[in-house]
Structures are given as C-alpha cells and as structure tokens.
Coordinates of C-alpha atoms and ligand atoms in Angstrom, one line a residue:
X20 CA -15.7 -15.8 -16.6
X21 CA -13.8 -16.2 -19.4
X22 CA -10.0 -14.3 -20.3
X23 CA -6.9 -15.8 -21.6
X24 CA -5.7 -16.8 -18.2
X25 CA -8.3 -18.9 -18.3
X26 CA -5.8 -20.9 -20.7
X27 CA -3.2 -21.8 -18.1
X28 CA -3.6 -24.2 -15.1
X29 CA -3.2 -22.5 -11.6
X30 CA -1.3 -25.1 -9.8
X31 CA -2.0 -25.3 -6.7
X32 CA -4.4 -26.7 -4.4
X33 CA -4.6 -24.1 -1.7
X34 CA -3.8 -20.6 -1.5
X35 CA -2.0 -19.7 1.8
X36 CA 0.7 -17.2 0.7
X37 CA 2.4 -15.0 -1.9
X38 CA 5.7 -16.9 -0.7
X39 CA 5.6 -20.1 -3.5
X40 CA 3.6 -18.3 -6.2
X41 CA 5.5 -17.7 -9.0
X42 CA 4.8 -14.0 -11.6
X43 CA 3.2 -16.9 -13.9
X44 CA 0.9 -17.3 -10.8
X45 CA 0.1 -14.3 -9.8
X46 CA -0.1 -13.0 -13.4
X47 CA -3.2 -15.9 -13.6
X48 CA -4.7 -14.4 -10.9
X49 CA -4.1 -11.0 -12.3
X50 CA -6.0 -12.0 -15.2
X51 CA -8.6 -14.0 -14.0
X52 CA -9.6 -10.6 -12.0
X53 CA -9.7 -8.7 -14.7
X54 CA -12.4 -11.1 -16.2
X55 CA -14.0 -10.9 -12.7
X56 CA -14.2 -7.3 -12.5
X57 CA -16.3 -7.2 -16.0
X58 CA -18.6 -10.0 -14.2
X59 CA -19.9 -8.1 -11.1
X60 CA -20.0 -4.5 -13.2
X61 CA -22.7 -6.4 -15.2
X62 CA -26.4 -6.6 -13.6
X63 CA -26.7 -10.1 -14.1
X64 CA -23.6 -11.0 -12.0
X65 CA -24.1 -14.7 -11.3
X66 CA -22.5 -17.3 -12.8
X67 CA -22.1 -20.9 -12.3
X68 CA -18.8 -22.0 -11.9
X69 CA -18.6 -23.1 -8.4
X70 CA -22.5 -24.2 -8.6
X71 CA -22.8 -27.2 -6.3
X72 CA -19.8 -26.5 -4.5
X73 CA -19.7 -25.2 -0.7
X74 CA -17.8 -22.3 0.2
X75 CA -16.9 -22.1 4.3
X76 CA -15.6 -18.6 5.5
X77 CA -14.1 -19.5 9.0
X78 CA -12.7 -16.3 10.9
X79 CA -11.6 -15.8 14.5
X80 CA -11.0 -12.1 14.2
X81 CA -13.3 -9.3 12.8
X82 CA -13.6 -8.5 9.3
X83 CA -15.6 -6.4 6.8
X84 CA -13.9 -6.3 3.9
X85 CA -12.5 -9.8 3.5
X86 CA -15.2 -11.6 5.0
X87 CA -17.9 -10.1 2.4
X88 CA -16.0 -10.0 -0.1
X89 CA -15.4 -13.7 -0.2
X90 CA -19.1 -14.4 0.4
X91 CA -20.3 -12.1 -2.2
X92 CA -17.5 -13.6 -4.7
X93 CA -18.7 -17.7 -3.7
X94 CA -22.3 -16.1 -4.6
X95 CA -21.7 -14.5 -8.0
X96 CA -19.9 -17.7 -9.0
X97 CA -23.0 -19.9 -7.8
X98 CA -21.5 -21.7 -4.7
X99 CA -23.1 -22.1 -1.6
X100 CA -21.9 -19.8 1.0
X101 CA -21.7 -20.3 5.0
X102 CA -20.0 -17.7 7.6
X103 CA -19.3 -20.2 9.9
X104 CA -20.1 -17.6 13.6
X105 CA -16.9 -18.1 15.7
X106 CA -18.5 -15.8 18.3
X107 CA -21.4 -18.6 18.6
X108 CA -20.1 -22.0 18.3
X109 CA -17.7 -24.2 20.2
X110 CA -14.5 -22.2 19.9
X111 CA -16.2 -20.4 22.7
X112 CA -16.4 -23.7 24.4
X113 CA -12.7 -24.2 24.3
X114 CA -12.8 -26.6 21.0
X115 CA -9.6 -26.6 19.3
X116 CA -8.5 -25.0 15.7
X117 CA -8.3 -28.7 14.6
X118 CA -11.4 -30.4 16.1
X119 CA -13.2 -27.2 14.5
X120 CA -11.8 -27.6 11.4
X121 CA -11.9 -31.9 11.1
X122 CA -15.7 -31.4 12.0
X123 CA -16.2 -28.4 9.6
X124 CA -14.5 -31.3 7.0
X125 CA -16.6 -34.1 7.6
X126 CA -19.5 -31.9 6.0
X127 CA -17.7 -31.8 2.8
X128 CA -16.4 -28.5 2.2
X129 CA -14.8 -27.6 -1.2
X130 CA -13.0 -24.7 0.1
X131 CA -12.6 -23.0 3.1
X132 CA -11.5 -19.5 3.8
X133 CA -9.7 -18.8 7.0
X134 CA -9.0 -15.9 9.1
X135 CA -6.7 -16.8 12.4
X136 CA -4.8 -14.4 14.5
X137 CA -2.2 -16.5 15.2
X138 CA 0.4 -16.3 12.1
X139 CA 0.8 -20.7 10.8
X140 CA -2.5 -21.4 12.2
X141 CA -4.2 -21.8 7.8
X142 CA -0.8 -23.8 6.9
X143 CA -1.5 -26.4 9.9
X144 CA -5.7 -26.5 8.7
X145 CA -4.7 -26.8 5.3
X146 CA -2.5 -30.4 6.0
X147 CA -5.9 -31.3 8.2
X148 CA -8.6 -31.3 5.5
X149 CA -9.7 -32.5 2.3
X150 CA -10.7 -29.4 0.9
X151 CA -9.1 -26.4 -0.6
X152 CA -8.0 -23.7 1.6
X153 CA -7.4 -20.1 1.0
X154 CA -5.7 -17.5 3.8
X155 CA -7.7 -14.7 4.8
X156 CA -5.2 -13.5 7.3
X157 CA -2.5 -15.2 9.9
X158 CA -1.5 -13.0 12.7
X159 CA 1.3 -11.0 11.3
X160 CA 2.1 -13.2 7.9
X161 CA 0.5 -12.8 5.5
X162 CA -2.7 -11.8 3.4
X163 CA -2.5 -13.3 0.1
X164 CA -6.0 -11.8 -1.6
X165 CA -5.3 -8.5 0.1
X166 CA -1.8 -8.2 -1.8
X167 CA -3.3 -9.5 -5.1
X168 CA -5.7 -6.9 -4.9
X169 CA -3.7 -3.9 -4.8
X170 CA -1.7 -5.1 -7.4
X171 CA -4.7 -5.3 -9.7
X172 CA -6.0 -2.3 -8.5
X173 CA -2.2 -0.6 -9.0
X174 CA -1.6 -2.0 -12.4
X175 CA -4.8 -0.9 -13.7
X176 CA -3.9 2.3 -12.9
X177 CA -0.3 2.7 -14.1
X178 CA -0.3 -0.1 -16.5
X179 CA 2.4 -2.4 -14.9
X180 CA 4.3 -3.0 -11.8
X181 CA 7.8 -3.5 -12.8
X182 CA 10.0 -0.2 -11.8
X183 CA 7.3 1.4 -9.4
X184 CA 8.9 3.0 -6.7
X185 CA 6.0 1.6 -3.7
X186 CA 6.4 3.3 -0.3
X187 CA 4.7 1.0 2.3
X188 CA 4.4 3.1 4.9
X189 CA 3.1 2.8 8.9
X190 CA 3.5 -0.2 11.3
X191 CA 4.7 -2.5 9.3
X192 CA 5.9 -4.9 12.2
X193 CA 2.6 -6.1 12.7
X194 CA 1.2 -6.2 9.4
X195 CA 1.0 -9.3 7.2
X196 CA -0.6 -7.0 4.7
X197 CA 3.2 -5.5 4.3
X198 CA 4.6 -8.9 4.4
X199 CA 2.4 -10.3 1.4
X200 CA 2.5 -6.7 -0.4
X201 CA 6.7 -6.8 0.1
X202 CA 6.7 -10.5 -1.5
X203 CA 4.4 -9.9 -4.4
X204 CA 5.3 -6.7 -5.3
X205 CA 9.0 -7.2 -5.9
X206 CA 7.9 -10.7 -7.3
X207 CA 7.0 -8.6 -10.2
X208 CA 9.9 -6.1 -10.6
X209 CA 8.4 -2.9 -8.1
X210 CA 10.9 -0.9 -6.2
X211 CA 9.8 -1.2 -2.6
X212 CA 10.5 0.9 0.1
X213 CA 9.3 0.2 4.2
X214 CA 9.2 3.4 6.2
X215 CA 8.3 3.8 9.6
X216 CA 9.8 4.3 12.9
X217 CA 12.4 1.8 14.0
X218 CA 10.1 0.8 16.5
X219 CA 7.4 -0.6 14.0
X220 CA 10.1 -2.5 11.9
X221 CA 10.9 -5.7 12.1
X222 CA 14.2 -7.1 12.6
X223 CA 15.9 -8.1 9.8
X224 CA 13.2 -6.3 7.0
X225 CA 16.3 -5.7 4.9
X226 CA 16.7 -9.2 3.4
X227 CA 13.2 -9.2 2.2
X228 CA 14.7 -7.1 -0.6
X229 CA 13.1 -3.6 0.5
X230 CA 14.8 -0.3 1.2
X231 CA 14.2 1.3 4.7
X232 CA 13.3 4.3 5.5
X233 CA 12.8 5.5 9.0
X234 CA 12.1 9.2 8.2
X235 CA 8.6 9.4 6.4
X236 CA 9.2 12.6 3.8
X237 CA 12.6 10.9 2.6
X238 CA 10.9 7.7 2.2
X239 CA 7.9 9.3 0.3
X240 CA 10.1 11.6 -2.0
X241 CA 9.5 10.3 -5.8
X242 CA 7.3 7.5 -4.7
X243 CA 4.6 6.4 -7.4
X244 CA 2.3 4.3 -4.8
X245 CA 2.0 5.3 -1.1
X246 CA 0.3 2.4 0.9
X247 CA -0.7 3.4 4.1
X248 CA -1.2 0.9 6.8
X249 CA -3.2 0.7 9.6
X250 CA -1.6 1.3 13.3
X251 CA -2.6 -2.4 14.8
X252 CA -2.9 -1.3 18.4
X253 CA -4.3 -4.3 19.2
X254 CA -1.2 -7.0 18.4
X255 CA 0.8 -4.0 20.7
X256 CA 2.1 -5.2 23.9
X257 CA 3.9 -2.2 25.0
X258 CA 4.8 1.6 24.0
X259 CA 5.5 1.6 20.4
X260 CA 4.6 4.8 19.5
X261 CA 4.7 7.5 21.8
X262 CA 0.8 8.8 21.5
X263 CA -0.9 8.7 18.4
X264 CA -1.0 12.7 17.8
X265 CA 2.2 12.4 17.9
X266 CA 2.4 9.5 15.6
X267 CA 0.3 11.7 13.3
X268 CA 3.2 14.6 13.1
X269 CA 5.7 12.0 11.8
X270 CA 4.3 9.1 10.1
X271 CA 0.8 10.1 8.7
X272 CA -0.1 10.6 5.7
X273 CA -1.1 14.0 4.8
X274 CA -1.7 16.9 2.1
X275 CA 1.7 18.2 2.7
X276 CA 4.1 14.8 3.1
X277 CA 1.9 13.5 0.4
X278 CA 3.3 16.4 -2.3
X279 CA 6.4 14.7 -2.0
X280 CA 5.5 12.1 -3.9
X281 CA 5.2 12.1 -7.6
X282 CA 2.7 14.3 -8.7
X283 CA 0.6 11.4 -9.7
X284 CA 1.1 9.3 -6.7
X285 CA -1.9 6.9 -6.1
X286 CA -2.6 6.7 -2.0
X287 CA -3.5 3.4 -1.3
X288 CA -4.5 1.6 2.3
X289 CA -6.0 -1.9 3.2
X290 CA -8.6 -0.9 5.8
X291 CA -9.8 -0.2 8.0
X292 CA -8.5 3.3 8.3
X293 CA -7.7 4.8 11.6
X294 CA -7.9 8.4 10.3
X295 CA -6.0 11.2 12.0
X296 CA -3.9 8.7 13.4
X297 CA -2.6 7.1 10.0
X298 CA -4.0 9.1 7.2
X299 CA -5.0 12.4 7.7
X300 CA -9.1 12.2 5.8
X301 CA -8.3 14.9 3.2
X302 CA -5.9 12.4 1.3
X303 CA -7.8 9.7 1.7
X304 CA -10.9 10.9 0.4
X305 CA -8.9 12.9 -2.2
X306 CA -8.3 13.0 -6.0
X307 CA -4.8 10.4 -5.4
X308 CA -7.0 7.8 -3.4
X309 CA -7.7 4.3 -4.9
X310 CA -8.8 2.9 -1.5
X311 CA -12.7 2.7 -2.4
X312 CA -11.3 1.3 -6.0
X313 CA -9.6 -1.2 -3.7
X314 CA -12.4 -2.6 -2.4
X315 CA -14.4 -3.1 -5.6
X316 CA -11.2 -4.8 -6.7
X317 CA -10.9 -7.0 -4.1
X318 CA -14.6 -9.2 -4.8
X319 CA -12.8 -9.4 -8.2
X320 CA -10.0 -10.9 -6.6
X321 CA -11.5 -13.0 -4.5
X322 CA -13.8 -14.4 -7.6
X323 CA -10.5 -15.4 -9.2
X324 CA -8.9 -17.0 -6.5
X325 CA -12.3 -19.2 -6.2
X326 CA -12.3 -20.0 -9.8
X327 CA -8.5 -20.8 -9.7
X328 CA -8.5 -23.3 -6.8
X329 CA -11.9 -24.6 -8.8
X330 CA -9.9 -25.9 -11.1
X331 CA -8.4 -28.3 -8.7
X332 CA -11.9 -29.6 -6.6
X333 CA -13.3 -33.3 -7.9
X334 CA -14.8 -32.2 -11.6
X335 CA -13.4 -29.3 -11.9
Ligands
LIG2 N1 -8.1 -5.3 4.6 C1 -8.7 -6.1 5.4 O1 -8.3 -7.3 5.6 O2 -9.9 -5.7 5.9 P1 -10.9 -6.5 6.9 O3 -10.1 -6.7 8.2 O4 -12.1 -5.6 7.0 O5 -11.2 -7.8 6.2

C-alpha cells in the first residue's frame, strides 16, 4: 500500500484505544485506509507487507465482523493468520487470560488481536507479551478499529469530520463502540450528541464532551450522522428497558424520527442489528444507510492498523 501517510511514523506499539491517539494518529490511520481500500477493490488483493509475520486473532466473545475482518486484512497483507478457538482450547479448562496469552507468546507472535468481555483485560495482555497487540473489544471500553472505521466511512461521505453534528443513539451504557466513537470523533472537531433513555446512560457521559439527549426526536433534529447502536441485552442485569416494543416506540430508529434529521443524514450502526428493536429494516436497508459500506470499510481499516503497528515489529 502506498499513500502519503505512508510518510509519517505511527508511534506506537500497540493499539488498545482511541484514548492516547492523537488527530495526527488517527489521520495516519485515516490515510493508510484509504490506500487499503484501493488494495482489496483490485483482483489481485495480496500484498506482502506482513509476509513472514504471524497474525493471532484471540476472542472470548462471538464475532463476525471484527473477527474476519482482521483475518482477511492479515491475509491480503501476506501474514500468516490463526483464529486461535476459545470454545476448544484450555480456557474451557479454566486456564487463565495470562497463562493463555504467555503460552500463545512463546510461539512468537508479531501481533495479536484480542477480543475480551471484560473491559482492561487487552491493556493487562499487552504489558504480558512481546508482540504487538491490537483491541478488538473490552467489555464496555472500547473498540478502537470499529471507531476508526466509521470515521473513514463518514468522511468519505461528507468530506470531513470537523462540525458534524453525530447523534449516537441507543444503549450507550454498555457500548464501548460509543465510548471509542465519543473519543475519536470529537478528537477531530464533530459535534456529538448521546441520546437515549436515562436508564442506558452512564453516569457522568457529560464530561466526555457530548451533549445529552434523553428524548430521541430532539436529539435527532439537524443531525448529519445517526449511529444507531445495538441494544446489548446480554451485559443487562436487570430491567433497563421496559420491553423491547416498547423500546421500539421511543428510541428506534425509523422512517419518521429519521426525517428529523438533515435531509442528507447518513444512518450508520456497528452490527449486529437487532432490527425492530433498534432500527426499524426500512432505514437500514434504505437510500441514508452506510452500514454495508461500513463493513467493506472496516477490512480497510483493519489492513491499516496491521501495516501501522508493522512498522514497529523487528525489520519493520
Ligand atoms: N461491530 C462489531 O464489533 O461486530 P462483531 O461483533 O460482529 O465483530
């Protein structure tokens, strides 16, 4: 891949977070997508950058998305790729995150990409091994590639980021999808807004710079992005909604909250969709919605993150 990104260093070792990148940073990454994105629309998609190198995807929760996309990205860029099967090895035997992941190092790894449900669990594997280490997804902080990617897919839409008025919108409590989107996007000058119902805010969501909005259609009025987020019923311990039709009236997205928006509104959403409890299927599989365009972005994404941590393996 080659763009002028390509020019300047990205500096750090691991990826774990939005929180400690700098715009310069994320503006690399930017880039380097951009490059990526040409790569896999060509048939010969392969190329050798991380040839020789081992690539380790390590989750202990389900993925489609991520998961692939990472493997297909290691492969285009000529690495050798293992989904390490949580569901069939010793983790099931009561082996620890850290025994797993000191063994998983002694095979040499250059990078691993892990998925934990339990929010710190990548920062503590990162200080354990030798090799590079990228965040798929901690519990309820944060989801570094996931953010990147809809800002690449959002500025090649509208051409930047700065003064977007973004509506993230659903249960935002439990989503480290938000947390990365809230950091990055203001990081580079958008207007952010979290609406939902006060039950699915966290404490406190103010002083991450955002403005709140517990009633859906003021929170959606003049909004250029609506990002709709999936309801996690699974990290729910408790009634936090009261049933999900109801859920529906108030805080999903459809034809008719949607028009409050600008006219050119982009819907966006991370996936999986839980539609007719989120997003009603007429928006998302409508004329606004970039969330199959967010997916294609996010091997590109994933491709650059690769190649920028590359720079930092032995040789690279
Ligand atoms: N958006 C996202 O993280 O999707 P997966 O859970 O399918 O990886």
């Amino acid at each position: 891949m080659c763009s002028p990104a390509r020019e300047l260093k990205f500096p750090h070792r691991h990826l774990l977070g939005i929180e400690g990148l700098s715009p310069v940073d994320i503006a690399i990454l930017l880039d380097l997508s951009e490059a990526a994105i040409e790569v896999s629309r060509q048939v010969e998609k392969k190329r050798s950058t991380l040839r020789g190198r081992t690539l380790i995807n390590l989750f202990f929760e389900a993925s489609t998305r991520t998961q692939s996309s990472f493997e297909l990205a290691g492969k285009r860029l000529g690495a050798d790729v293992m989904n390490m099967s949580v569901a069939t090895s010793s983790v099931k035997k009561g082996e620890t995150l850290i025994d797993t992941a000191m063994t998983l190092n002694a095979m040499r790894p250059d990078i691993i990409v892990v998925r934990h449900a339990q929010a710190g669990a990548v920062h503590l594997l990162a200080k354990k091994v030798d090799c590079s280490v990228v965040n798929a997804g901690d519990g309820a902080h944060e989801h570094p590639t996931q953010a990147l990617l809809d800002a690449l897919t959002i500025r090649r839409n509208k051409g930047a980021i700065s003064g977007l008025v973004v509506a993230i919108c659903g249960d935002i409590l439990h989503s480290r999808v938000a947390r990365s989107n809230i950091l990055l996007l203001s990081a580079l000058g958008a207007r952010v807004r979290a609406v939902g119902p006060s039950t699915l805010l966290p404490a406190g969501i103010e002083r991450m710079g955002v403005e709140v909005f517990r009633d859906m259609q003021a929170g959606l009025e003049g909004a250029d992005i609506v990002m709709m987020l999936r309801l996690q019923r699974e990290r729910m311990q408790g009634g936090f909604i009261p049933s999900p039709r109801e859920y529906f009236r108030f805080f999903g997205l459809d034809e008719a909250k949607l028009k409050l928006a600008k006219p050119d509104a982009l819907v966006m959403h991370p996936g999986p969709m839980n539609r007719g409890v989120e997003i009603d299927s007429s928006v998302a599989d409508g004329s606004q919605s970039r969330i199959r365009e967010q997916v294609e972005m996010g091997v590109a994404v994933r491709m650059a993150v690769l190649e920028a941590l590359a720079q930092h393996l032995p040789n690279g």
